[in-house]
One Martini backbone bead per residue (centre of mass of N, CA, C, O) as a GRO file, in nm:
protein
  132
    1UNK     BB    1  -0.919  -1.169  -0.106
    2UNK     BB    2  -0.866  -1.154   0.205
    3UNK     BB    3  -0.792  -0.945   0.513
    4UNK     BB    4  -0.638  -1.139   0.673
    5UNK     BB    5  -0.344  -1.237   0.875
    6UNK     BB    6  -0.289  -1.541   0.749
    7UNK     BB    7  -0.140  -1.435   0.525
    8UNK     BB    8   0.107  -1.402   0.338
    9UNK     BB    9   0.354  -1.218   0.282
   10UNK     BB   10   0.456  -1.018   0.006
   11UNK     BB   11   0.779  -1.019   0.125
   12UNK     BB   12   0.956  -1.292   0.015
   13UNK     BB   13   1.125  -1.146  -0.176
   14UNK     BB   14   1.365  -0.987  -0.320
   15UNK     BB   15   1.424  -0.657  -0.330
   16UNK     BB   16   1.490  -0.405  -0.554
   17UNK     BB   17   1.300  -0.195  -0.396
   18UNK     BB   18   1.316   0.001  -0.083
   19UNK     BB   19   1.068   0.218   0.063
   20UNK     BB   20   1.002   0.493   0.300
   21UNK     BB   21   0.732   0.703   0.446
   22UNK     BB   22   0.592   0.954   0.594
   23UNK     BB   23   0.253   1.022   0.744
   24UNK     BB   24   0.071   1.297   0.872
   25UNK     BB   25  -0.089   1.440   0.630
   26UNK     BB   26  -0.242   1.556   0.347
   27UNK     BB   27   0.014   1.706   0.248
   28UNK     BB   28   0.184   1.435   0.217
   29UNK     BB   29   0.035   1.289  -0.015
   30UNK     BB   30   0.166   1.434  -0.257
   31UNK     BB   31   0.457   1.346  -0.192
   32UNK     BB   32   0.408   1.041  -0.198
   33UNK     BB   33   0.307   1.034  -0.486
   34UNK     BB   34   0.568   1.144  -0.622
   35UNK     BB   35   0.761   0.933  -0.507
   36UNK     BB   36   0.626   0.685  -0.633
   37UNK     BB   37   0.647   0.768  -0.926
   38UNK     BB   38   0.959   0.795  -0.933
   39UNK     BB   39   1.025   0.505  -0.861
   40UNK     BB   40   0.870   0.367  -1.095
   41UNK     BB   41   0.999   0.540  -1.337
   42UNK     BB   42   1.302   0.427  -1.252
   43UNK     BB   43   1.251   0.172  -1.379
   44UNK     BB   44   1.385  -0.137  -1.529
   45UNK     BB   45   1.158  -0.133  -1.690
   46UNK     BB   46   0.923   0.079  -1.759
   47UNK     BB   47   0.620   0.109  -1.667
   48UNK     BB   48   0.311   0.119  -1.731
   49UNK     BB   49   0.114   0.393  -1.689
   50UNK     BB   50  -0.142   0.240  -1.595
   51UNK     BB   51  -0.004   0.092  -1.358
   52UNK     BB   52   0.086   0.340  -1.208
   53UNK     BB   53  -0.202   0.442  -1.168
   54UNK     BB   54  -0.292   0.204  -0.991
   55UNK     BB   55  -0.094   0.251  -0.763
   56UNK     BB   56  -0.194   0.541  -0.695
   57UNK     BB   57  -0.482   0.466  -0.622
   58UNK     BB   58  -0.412   0.275  -0.390
   59UNK     BB   59  -0.250   0.473  -0.228
   60UNK     BB   60  -0.473   0.678  -0.177
   61UNK     BB   61  -0.658   0.487  -0.020
   62UNK     BB   62  -0.468   0.381   0.206
   63UNK     BB   63  -0.372   0.659   0.310
   64UNK     BB   64  -0.648   0.783   0.369
   65UNK     BB   65  -0.735   0.570   0.574
   66UNK     BB   66  -0.505   0.625   0.775
   67UNK     BB   67  -0.583   0.922   0.826
   68UNK     BB   68  -0.890   0.872   0.910
   69UNK     BB   69  -0.859   0.578   1.094
   70UNK     BB   70  -0.599   0.614   1.212
   71UNK     BB   71  -0.309   0.606   1.429
   72UNK     BB   72  -0.048   0.775   1.476
   73UNK     BB   73   0.193   0.647   1.315
   74UNK     BB   74   0.266   0.684   0.963
   75UNK     BB   75   0.333   0.456   0.682
   76UNK     BB   76   0.501   0.423   0.364
   77UNK     BB   77   0.547   0.144   0.148
   78UNK     BB   78   0.788   0.042  -0.114
   79UNK     BB   79   0.800  -0.245  -0.327
   80UNK     BB   80   1.006  -0.371  -0.590
   81UNK     BB   81   0.932  -0.626  -0.789
   82UNK     BB   82   0.924  -0.842  -1.025
   83UNK     BB   83   0.633  -0.701  -1.167
   84UNK     BB   84   0.596  -0.545  -0.879
   85UNK     BB   85   0.399  -0.364  -0.642
   86UNK     BB   86   0.438  -0.291  -0.288
   87UNK     BB   87   0.209  -0.176  -0.063
   88UNK     BB   88   0.247  -0.007   0.264
   89UNK     BB   89   0.021   0.073   0.535
   90UNK     BB   90   0.082   0.225   0.851
   91UNK     BB   91  -0.041   0.198   1.191
   92UNK     BB   92  -0.156   0.214   1.548
   93UNK     BB   93  -0.404   0.064   1.478
   94UNK     BB   94  -0.608  -0.238   1.554
   95UNK     BB   95  -0.816  -0.171   1.352
   96UNK     BB   96  -0.951  -0.314   1.104
   97UNK     BB   97  -1.002  -0.336   0.790
   98UNK     BB   98  -1.305  -0.288   0.589
   99UNK     BB   99  -1.397  -0.420   0.286
  100UNK     BB  100  -1.732  -0.354   0.322
  101UNK     BB  101  -1.743  -0.030   0.399
  102UNK     BB  102  -1.664   0.035   0.089
  103UNK     BB  103  -1.527   0.117  -0.223
  104UNK     BB  104  -1.219   0.136  -0.182
  105UNK     BB  105  -1.141  -0.168  -0.112
  106UNK     BB  106  -1.273  -0.282  -0.365
  107UNK     BB  107  -1.076  -0.145  -0.558
  108UNK     BB  108  -0.820  -0.269  -0.450
  109UNK     BB  109  -0.907  -0.559  -0.512
  110UNK     BB  110  -0.943  -0.518  -0.830
  111UNK     BB  111  -0.635  -0.411  -0.888
  112UNK     BB  112  -0.515  -0.636  -0.728
  113UNK     BB  113  -0.358  -0.937  -0.691
  114UNK     BB  114  -0.315  -0.857  -0.382
  115UNK     BB  115  -0.444  -0.844  -0.039
  116UNK     BB  116  -0.405  -0.704   0.302
  117UNK     BB  117  -0.346  -0.777   0.659
  118UNK     BB  118  -0.163  -0.676   0.962
  119UNK     BB  119  -0.222  -0.746   1.294
  120UNK     BB  120  -0.102  -0.598   1.583
  121UNK     BB  121  -0.049  -0.489   1.896
  122UNK     BB  122   0.064  -0.184   1.757
  123UNK     BB  123  -0.099  -0.245   1.481
  124UNK     BB  124  -0.108  -0.190   1.118
  125UNK     BB  125  -0.102  -0.347   0.783
  126UNK     BB  126  -0.172  -0.243   0.458
  127UNK     BB  127  -0.174  -0.436   0.153
  128UNK     BB  128  -0.049  -0.427  -0.197
  129UNK     BB  129  -0.039  -0.609  -0.511
  130UNK     BB  130   0.090  -0.479  -0.821
  131UNK     BB  131   0.098  -0.497  -1.143
  132UNK     BB  132   0.345  -0.389  -1.400
   0.00000   0.00000   0.00000
């Protein structure tokens, strides 16, 4: 999948769980990581630990990119749909994520069922949908 904003939003179905959390600096990344793991492991049925690991790897990449390359307020969203986790990382930069810029987004692409981004007038959201 390409990362342009013409693709349908991954959040078209009713969410079973929807949470989001602020991301200010690298110290917050560990807390967001723990929060994500707790949300996923609290699901019934509990997802396969390997799939939870995939979600956490994608989270680390998207959140790190937002901290390194994004600007302004940064947020991490997690929506758990039946059989999927959808991660959304937003910041106030309108500069699109570049999927060919490094290995990180290539890894996100390979682990995710779908991924993309929505660039708006006042920022962007990079999202990934990962099978649980």
